[in-house]
Amino acid sequence: MIDLTLTEALHKLNSGKISAVELTRAYLDRIERFGGDLNCYITTTPERALADAAASDARRAAGDAKFLDGAPIAMKDLFATRGIRTTAASRMLENFIPEYESTVSQKFIDAGTVLLGKANLDEFAMGTFSKTSYFGAPINPWQMEKRLTAGGSSGGSTSAVAGGLAIAATGTDTGGSIRFPAAITGLVGMKPTYGLCSRWGCVAFASSLDTPGPIARTVDDTALMLSAMAGHDPKDSTSATQGFTCNAPLEPILGNGKKLRVGIIRELGDVKISNDMKTLFEKRIADLKSMGAEIVEISIPNILDALAAYYIIAPAEASSNLARYDGMRYGLRVEGADIYDTFKKSRAAGFGDEVKRRMIIGTAVLSSESYDVYFMQAARVRRMIADSFNTAFEQCDLIVCPSSAGTAMPLNTGLSPLEFYALDLFTVAMNLAGIPACSVPCGLAQNGLPLGMQVVGARFDDMRVLQLAKHIETAANIDNRPTKIMGK
Ligand code: GLN
């Protein structure tokens, strides 16, 4: 039952072959067996899950089934869930129980899903290996004995879905946190157009970049998840007016003489990637060509400056967003001699090293001496990158590029902060531009580990992004069934 995709499970649920309670029990059993080893959940909610599942079966029996009724999912522990601890993987929020429900998690309640628990992540979503989590890093279910990273920051979500501890999950992507972890765990991860999914009730990292999105085992499943998550929200001032709706299976966008121009970014050609990534990327491009796509070279002149711009803008916004954790209204409070001492002691004890590093960088680039040379300059680079993508989309319909340079690395790989930041090279530009990008498996490397490539579209072209991703998925045809990956 664990190997069923979301699409398959919904068919079986709708035709009465399985019940939501049976499906949920299968997942709870799996969480019991492997949750500790994978460390993919910070909080599990078995009672809530069984209650959700029973309610789902009752709705279905009454002929009242909702869009994803009975689907057992994991929620990244950045989305506030009423009455359920929401930590952002930080000591600061270790005991925080929200009194409200985030828009995204509410939409999943409305869609009839079953909540299995809150997935592990990097502290405040800052990181790439989920190692900055106060609760320890999740493990990649592929070749588990090697203790590889499941990526970050949505590494608990990818670990859970790849290992069969959730049928699908939510993530957030500020600079790659959905796409990178999905790529190195053999999953599909979609960063939708900025504004398509509401940020309300999602713990803020860098508000102009933060993008909630889905993680699933197939592109069709991802499209279903996105349909449930997307939609205008008056409570988020940057929420888009348009939504996203799609019923799987997605329509082919290639074949039968359909014309599609697929762009390749010239400047990324000079970036060093592994031989496997290069070979698989080229293979998939050849496949697209043979399916009738026209491959065109396009240019995003400043794309290699995206990293520098991102690592100024994101920390600047983070330093401002994290000012609210002062030990006063909620979160950790360490009593000091006076109120300022309490601020200082609470923040010193509540935040981890990487979060502090971001706040220091952010405060520095926003200081009056640095504002023009760093923050304003980064904002200009951001605008140029967004403009270049707009121009490129006059020459092509969609763009493809690698999701990462190589496969999952061991968690204990010694990387400096700057080396960690450099891993985001392939993903941050799309956040700066606010455009949709989906990472889809493009094959297995020689070492047996999965690699992913991205399909990138113009703003609100999310549907075609998924449609092209589905062709790549079919061509790559990797086996990502959880019992296959884990061998059990
Ligand atoms: N790795 C990036 C960072 O640490 C991206 C994080 C994210 O997308 N949340 O900032």
JSON list of N, CA, C and O in Angstrom, two decimals, residues 200-235:
[
{"chain": "A", "resi": 200, "resn": "TRP", "atom": "N", "xyz": [0.45, 33.05, 4.51]},
{"chain": "A", "resi": 200, "resn": "TRP", "atom": "CA", "xyz": [-0.13, 33.38, 5.80]},
{"chain": "A", "resi": 200, "resn": "TRP", "atom": "C", "xyz": [-0.04, 32.19, 6.76]},
{"chain": "A", "resi": 200, "resn": "TRP", "atom": "O", "xyz": [-0.43, 31.07, 6.42]},
{"chain": "A", "resi": 201, "resn": "GLY", "atom": "N", "xyz": [0.53, 32.46, 7.93]},
{"chain": "A", "resi": 201, "resn": "GLY", "atom": "CA", "xyz": [0.67, 31.39, 8.92]},
{"chain": "A", "resi": 201, "resn": "GLY", "atom": "C", "xyz": [1.87, 30.51, 8.69]},
{"chain": "A", "resi": 201, "resn": "GLY", "atom": "O", "xyz": [2.06, 29.52, 9.38]},
{"chain": "A", "resi": 202, "resn": "CYS", "atom": "N", "xyz": [2.68, 30.86, 7.71]},
{"chain": "A", "resi": 202, "resn": "CYS", "atom": "CA", "xyz": [3.92, 30.12, 7.46]},
{"chain": "A", "resi": 202, "resn": "CYS", "atom": "C", "xyz": [5.04, 30.96, 8.07]},
{"chain": "A", "resi": 202, "resn": "CYS", "atom": "O", "xyz": [5.15, 32.16, 7.76]},
{"chain": "A", "resi": 203, "resn": "VAL", "atom": "N", "xyz": [5.85, 30.38, 8.95]},
{"chain": "A", "resi": 203, "resn": "VAL", "atom": "CA", "xyz": [6.90, 31.15, 9.63]},
{"chain": "A", "resi": 203, "resn": "VAL", "atom": "C", "xyz": [7.79, 31.83, 8.59]},
{"chain": "A", "resi": 203, "resn": "VAL", "atom": "O", "xyz": [8.31, 31.17, 7.70]},
{"chain": "A", "resi": 204, "resn": "ALA", "atom": "N", "xyz": [7.95, 33.14, 8.70]},
{"chain": "A", "resi": 204, "resn": "ALA", "atom": "CA", "xyz": [8.62, 33.91, 7.66]},
{"chain": "A", "resi": 204, "resn": "ALA", "atom": "C", "xyz": [10.14, 33.79, 7.73]},
{"chain": "A", "resi": 204, "resn": "ALA", "atom": "O", "xyz": [10.72, 33.84, 8.80]},
{"chain": "A", "resi": 205, "resn": "PHE", "atom": "N", "xyz": [10.75, 33.61, 6.57]},
{"chain": "A", "resi": 205, "resn": "PHE", "atom": "CA", "xyz": [12.21, 33.65, 6.46]},
{"chain": "A", "resi": 205, "resn": "PHE", "atom": "C", "xyz": [12.54, 34.92, 5.67]},
{"chain": "A", "resi": 205, "resn": "PHE", "atom": "O", "xyz": [12.95, 35.93, 6.24]},
{"chain": "A", "resi": 206, "resn": "ALA", "atom": "N", "xyz": [12.34, 34.92, 4.36]},
{"chain": "A", "resi": 206, "resn": "ALA", "atom": "CA", "xyz": [12.57, 36.11, 3.53]},
{"chain": "A", "resi": 206, "resn": "ALA", "atom": "C", "xyz": [11.29, 36.32, 2.71]},
{"chain": "A", "resi": 206, "resn": "ALA", "atom": "O", "xyz": [11.07, 35.65, 1.70]},
{"chain": "A", "resi": 207, "resn": "SER", "atom": "N", "xyz": [10.47, 37.23, 3.17]},
{"chain": "A", "resi": 207, "resn": "SER", "atom": "CA", "xyz": [9.08, 37.29, 2.68]},
{"chain": "A", "resi": 207, "resn": "SER", "atom": "C", "xyz": [8.93, 37.52, 1.18]},
{"chain": "A", "resi": 207, "resn": "SER", "atom": "O", "xyz": [7.96, 37.07, 0.60]},
{"chain": "A", "resi": 208, "resn": "SER", "atom": "N", "xyz": [9.87, 38.21, 0.55]},
{"chain": "A", "resi": 208, "resn": "SER", "atom": "CA", "xyz": [9.72, 38.46, -0.89]},
{"chain": "A", "resi": 208, "resn": "SER", "atom": "C", "xyz": [10.14, 37.25, -1.72]},
{"chain": "A", "resi": 208, "resn": "SER", "atom": "O", "xyz": [10.02, 37.26, -2.95]},
{"chain": "A", "resi": 209, "resn": "LEU", "atom": "N", "xyz": [10.66, 36.21, -1.05]},
{"chain": "A", "resi": 209, "resn": "LEU", "atom": "CA", "xyz": [11.14, 35.02, -1.76]},
{"chain": "A", "resi": 209, "resn": "LEU", "atom": "C", "xyz": [10.42, 33.74, -1.33]},
{"chain": "A", "resi": 209, "resn": "LEU", "atom": "O", "xyz": [10.36, 32.77, -2.08]},
{"chain": "A", "resi": 210, "resn": "ASP", "atom": "N", "xyz": [9.88, 33.73, -0.10]},
{"chain": "A", "resi": 210, "resn": "ASP", "atom": "CA", "xyz": [9.27, 32.52, 0.47]},
{"chain": "A", "resi": 210, "resn": "ASP", "atom": "C", "xyz": [8.12, 32.01, -0.41]},
{"chain": "A", "resi": 210, "resn": "ASP", "atom": "O", "xyz": [7.17, 32.76, -0.67]},
{"chain": "A", "resi": 211, "resn": "THR", "atom": "N", "xyz": [8.19, 30.75, -0.80]},
{"chain": "A", "resi": 211, "resn": "THR", "atom": "CA", "xyz": [7.17, 30.19, -1.68]},
{"chain": "A", "resi": 211, "resn": "THR", "atom": "C", "xyz": [6.78, 28.78, -1.21]},
{"chain": "A", "resi": 211, "resn": "THR", "atom": "O", "xyz": [7.56, 27.85, -1.36]},
{"chain": "A", "resi": 212, "resn": "PRO", "atom": "N", "xyz": [5.59, 28.62, -0.65]},
{"chain": "A", "resi": 212, "resn": "PRO", "atom": "CA", "xyz": [5.14, 27.27, -0.31]},
{"chain": "A", "resi": 212, "resn": "PRO", "atom": "C", "xyz": [4.90, 26.46, -1.59]},
{"chain": "A", "resi": 212, "resn": "PRO", "atom": "O", "xyz": [4.54, 27.03, -2.62]},
{"chain": "A", "resi": 213, "resn": "GLY", "atom": "N", "xyz": [5.11, 25.16, -1.50]},
{"chain": "A", "resi": 213, "resn": "GLY", "atom": "CA", "xyz": [4.89, 24.31, -2.67]},
{"chain": "A", "resi": 213, "resn": "GLY", "atom": "C", "xyz": [4.87, 22.85, -2.28]},
{"chain": "A", "resi": 213, "resn": "GLY", "atom": "O", "xyz": [5.14, 22.49, -1.14]},
{"chain": "A", "resi": 214, "resn": "PRO", "atom": "N", "xyz": [4.52, 21.97, -3.25]},
{"chain": "A", "resi": 214, "resn": "PRO", "atom": "CA", "xyz": [4.38, 20.54, -2.96]},
{"chain": "A", "resi": 214, "resn": "PRO", "atom": "C", "xyz": [5.63, 19.70, -3.27]},
{"chain": "A", "resi": 214, "resn": "PRO", "atom": "O", "xyz": [6.44, 20.07, -4.12]},
{"chain": "A", "resi": 215, "resn": "ILE", "atom": "N", "xyz": [5.70, 18.56, -2.57]},
{"chain": "A", "resi": 215, "resn": "ILE", "atom": "CA", "xyz": [6.72, 17.54, -2.82]},
{"chain": "A", "resi": 215, "resn": "ILE", "atom": "C", "xyz": [5.97, 16.21, -2.92]},
{"chain": "A", "resi": 215, "resn": "ILE", "atom": "O", "xyz": [5.16, 15.89, -2.05]},
{"chain": "A", "resi": 216, "resn": "ALA", "atom": "N", "xyz": [6.23, 15.45, -3.99]},
{"chain": "A", "resi": 216, "resn": "ALA", "atom": "CA", "xyz": [5.51, 14.20, -4.17]},
{"chain": "A", "resi": 216, "resn": "ALA", "atom": "C", "xyz": [6.35, 13.24, -5.00]},
{"chain": "A", "resi": 216, "resn": "ALA", "atom": "O", "xyz": [7.46, 13.58, -5.43]},
{"chain": "A", "resi": 217, "resn": "ARG", "atom": "N", "xyz": [5.80, 12.02, -5.22]},
{"chain": "A", "resi": 217, "resn": "ARG", "atom": "CA", "xyz": [6.59, 11.02, -5.94]},
{"chain": "A", "resi": 217, "resn": "ARG", "atom": "C", "xyz": [6.46, 11.12, -7.44]},
{"chain": "A", "resi": 217, "resn": "ARG", "atom": "O", "xyz": [7.32, 10.62, -8.18]},
{"chain": "A", "resi": 218, "resn": "THR", "atom": "N", "xyz": [5.38, 11.72, -7.92]},
{"chain": "A", "resi": 218, "resn": "THR", "atom": "CA", "xyz": [5.21, 11.85, -9.38]},
{"chain": "A", "resi": 218, "resn": "THR", "atom": "C", "xyz": [4.77, 13.28, -9.71]},
{"chain": "A", "resi": 218, "resn": "THR", "atom": "O", "xyz": [4.31, 14.02, -8.83]},
{"chain": "A", "resi": 219, "resn": "VAL", "atom": "N", "xyz": [4.87, 13.62, -10.98]},
{"chain": "A", "resi": 219, "resn": "VAL", "atom": "CA", "xyz": [4.45, 14.95, -11.41]},
{"chain": "A", "resi": 219, "resn": "VAL", "atom": "C", "xyz": [2.93, 15.10, -11.28]},
{"chain": "A", "resi": 219, "resn": "VAL", "atom": "O", "xyz": [2.45, 16.14, -10.84]},
{"chain": "A", "resi": 220, "resn": "ASP", "atom": "N", "xyz": [2.20, 14.05, -11.63]},
{"chain": "A", "resi": 220, "resn": "ASP", "atom": "CA", "xyz": [0.73, 14.12, -11.47]},
{"chain": "A", "resi": 220, "resn": "ASP", "atom": "C", "xyz": [0.36, 14.38, -10.00]},
{"chain": "A", "resi": 220, "resn": "ASP", "atom": "O", "xyz": [-0.51, 15.20, -9.71]},
{"chain": "A", "resi": 221, "resn": "ASP", "atom": "N", "xyz": [1.02, 13.66, -9.10]},
{"chain": "A", "resi": 221, "resn": "ASP", "atom": "CA", "xyz": [0.75, 13.85, -7.66]},
{"chain": "A", "resi": 221, "resn": "ASP", "atom": "C", "xyz": [1.06, 15.30, -7.25]},
{"chain": "A", "resi": 221, "resn": "ASP", "atom": "O", "xyz": [0.34, 15.91, -6.46]},
{"chain": "A", "resi": 222, "resn": "THR", "atom": "N", "xyz": [2.16, 15.83, -7.80]},
{"chain": "A", "resi": 222, "resn": "THR", "atom": "CA", "xyz": [2.57, 17.19, -7.49]},
{"chain": "A", "resi": 222, "resn": "THR", "atom": "C", "xyz": [1.52, 18.20, -7.95]},
{"chain": "A", "resi": 222, "resn": "THR", "atom": "O", "xyz": [1.19, 19.15, -7.24]},
{"chain": "A", "resi": 223, "resn": "ALA", "atom": "N", "xyz": [0.97, 17.93, -9.14]},
{"chain": "A", "resi": 223, "resn": "ALA", "atom": "CA", "xyz": [-0.08, 18.82, -9.67]},
{"chain": "A", "resi": 223, "resn": "ALA", "atom": "C", "xyz": [-1.32, 18.78, -8.79]},
{"chain": "A", "resi": 223, "resn": "ALA", "atom": "O", "xyz": [-1.94, 19.83, -8.53]},
{"chain": "A", "resi": 224, "resn": "LEU", "atom": "N", "xyz": [-1.67, 17.60, -8.29]},
{"chain": "A", "resi": 224, "resn": "LEU", "atom": "CA", "xyz": [-2.84, 17.50, -7.40]},
{"chain": "A", "resi": 224, "resn": "LEU", "atom": "C", "xyz": [-2.58, 18.28, -6.11]},
{"chain": "A", "resi": 224, "resn": "LEU", "atom": "O", "xyz": [-3.44, 19.02, -5.63]},
{"chain": "A", "resi": 225, "resn": "MET", "atom": "N", "xyz": [-1.39, 18.09, -5.55]},
{"chain": "A", "resi": 225, "resn": "MET", "atom": "CA", "xyz": [-1.05, 18.78, -4.30]},
{"chain": "A", "resi": 225, "resn": "MET", "atom": "C", "xyz": [-1.09, 20.30, -4.51]},
{"chain": "A", "resi": 225, "resn": "MET", "atom": "O", "xyz": [-1.60, 21.04, -3.67]},
{"chain": "A", "resi": 226, "resn": "LEU", "atom": "N", "xyz": [-0.54, 20.75, -5.64]},
{"chain": "A", "resi": 226, "resn": "LEU", "atom": "CA", "xyz": [-0.52, 22.19, -5.89]},
{"chain": "A", "resi": 226, "resn": "LEU", "atom": "C", "xyz": [-1.95, 22.74, -6.04]},
{"chain": "A", "resi": 226, "resn": "LEU", "atom": "O", "xyz": [-2.25, 23.83, -5.56]},
{"chain": "A", "resi": 227, "resn": "SER", "atom": "N", "xyz": [-2.80, 21.96, -6.67]},
{"chain": "A", "resi": 227, "resn": "SER", "atom": "CA", "xyz": [-4.20, 22.39, -6.81]},
{"chain": "A", "resi": 227, "resn": "SER", "atom": "C", "xyz": [-4.84, 22.62, -5.44]},
{"chain": "A", "resi": 227, "resn": "SER", "atom": "O", "xyz": [-5.63, 23.54, -5.27]},
{"chain": "A", "resi": 228, "resn": "ALA", "atom": "N", "xyz": [-4.49, 21.73, -4.49]},
{"chain": "A", "resi": 228, "resn": "ALA", "atom": "CA", "xyz": [-5.07, 21.88, -3.15]},
{"chain": "A", "resi": 228, "resn": "ALA", "atom": "C", "xyz": [-4.50, 23.10, -2.43]},
{"chain": "A", "resi": 228, "resn": "ALA", "atom": "O", "xyz": [-5.19, 23.76, -1.66]},
{"chain": "A", "resi": 229, "resn": "MET", "atom": "N", "xyz": [-3.23, 23.42, -2.67]},
{"chain": "A", "resi": 229, "resn": "MET", "atom": "CA", "xyz": [-2.54, 24.47, -1.91]},
{"chain": "A", "resi": 229, "resn": "MET", "atom": "C", "xyz": [-2.77, 25.87, -2.43]},
{"chain": "A", "resi": 229, "resn": "MET", "atom": "O", "xyz": [-2.67, 26.85, -1.68]},
{"chain": "A", "resi": 230, "resn": "ALA", "atom": "N", "xyz": [-2.97, 25.99, -3.75]},
{"chain": "A", "resi": 230, "resn": "ALA", "atom": "CA", "xyz": [-2.96, 27.31, -4.38]},
{"chain": "A", "resi": 230, "resn": "ALA", "atom": "C", "xyz": [-4.28, 28.03, -4.19]},
{"chain": "A", "resi": 230, "resn": "ALA", "atom": "O", "xyz": [-5.29, 27.42, -3.84]},
{"chain": "A", "resi": 231, "resn": "GLY", "atom": "N", "xyz": [-4.25, 29.31, -4.42]},
{"chain": "A", "resi": 231, "resn": "GLY", "atom": "CA", "xyz": [-5.49, 30.09, -4.38]},
{"chain": "A", "resi": 231, "resn": "GLY", "atom": "C", "xyz": [-5.32, 31.41, -3.66]},
{"chain": "A", "resi": 231, "resn": "GLY", "atom": "O", "xyz": [-4.49, 31.53, -2.75]},
{"chain": "A", "resi": 232, "resn": "HIS", "atom": "N", "xyz": [-6.10, 32.38, -4.08]},
{"chain": "A", "resi": 232, "resn": "HIS", "atom": "CA", "xyz": [-5.97, 33.72, -3.51]},
{"chain": "A", "resi": 232, "resn": "HIS", "atom": "C", "xyz": [-6.31, 33.72, -2.02]},
{"chain": "A", "resi": 232, "resn": "HIS", "atom": "O", "xyz": [-7.22, 33.03, -1.58]},
{"chain": "A", "resi": 233, "resn": "ASP", "atom": "N", "xyz": [-5.55, 34.52, -1.27]},
{"chain": "A", "resi": 233, "resn": "ASP", "atom": "CA", "xyz": [-5.79, 34.63, 0.16]},
{"chain": "A", "resi": 233, "resn": "ASP", "atom": "C", "xyz": [-5.72, 36.10, 0.57]},
{"chain": "A", "resi": 233, "resn": "ASP", "atom": "O", "xyz": [-4.66, 36.71, 0.53]},
{"chain": "A", "resi": 234, "resn": "PRO", "atom": "N", "xyz": [-6.83, 36.68, 0.95]},
{"chain": "A", "resi": 234, "resn": "PRO", "atom": "CA", "xyz": [-6.83, 38.10, 1.34]},
{"chain": "A", "resi": 234, "resn": "PRO", "atom": "C", "xyz": [-5.91, 38.37, 2.54]},
{"chain": "A", "resi": 234, "resn": "PRO", "atom": "O", "xyz": [-5.53, 39.51, 2.76]},
{"chain": "A", "resi": 235, "resn": "LYS", "atom": "N", "xyz": [-5.55, 37.33, 3.27]},
{"chain": "A", "resi": 235, "resn": "LYS", "atom": "CA", "xyz": [-4.70, 37.54, 4.45]},
{"chain": "A", "resi": 235, "resn": "LYS", "atom": "C", "xyz": [-3.22, 37.67, 4.09]},
{"chain": "A", "resi": 235, "resn": "LYS", "atom": "O", "xyz": [-2.40, 37.96, 4.95]}
]
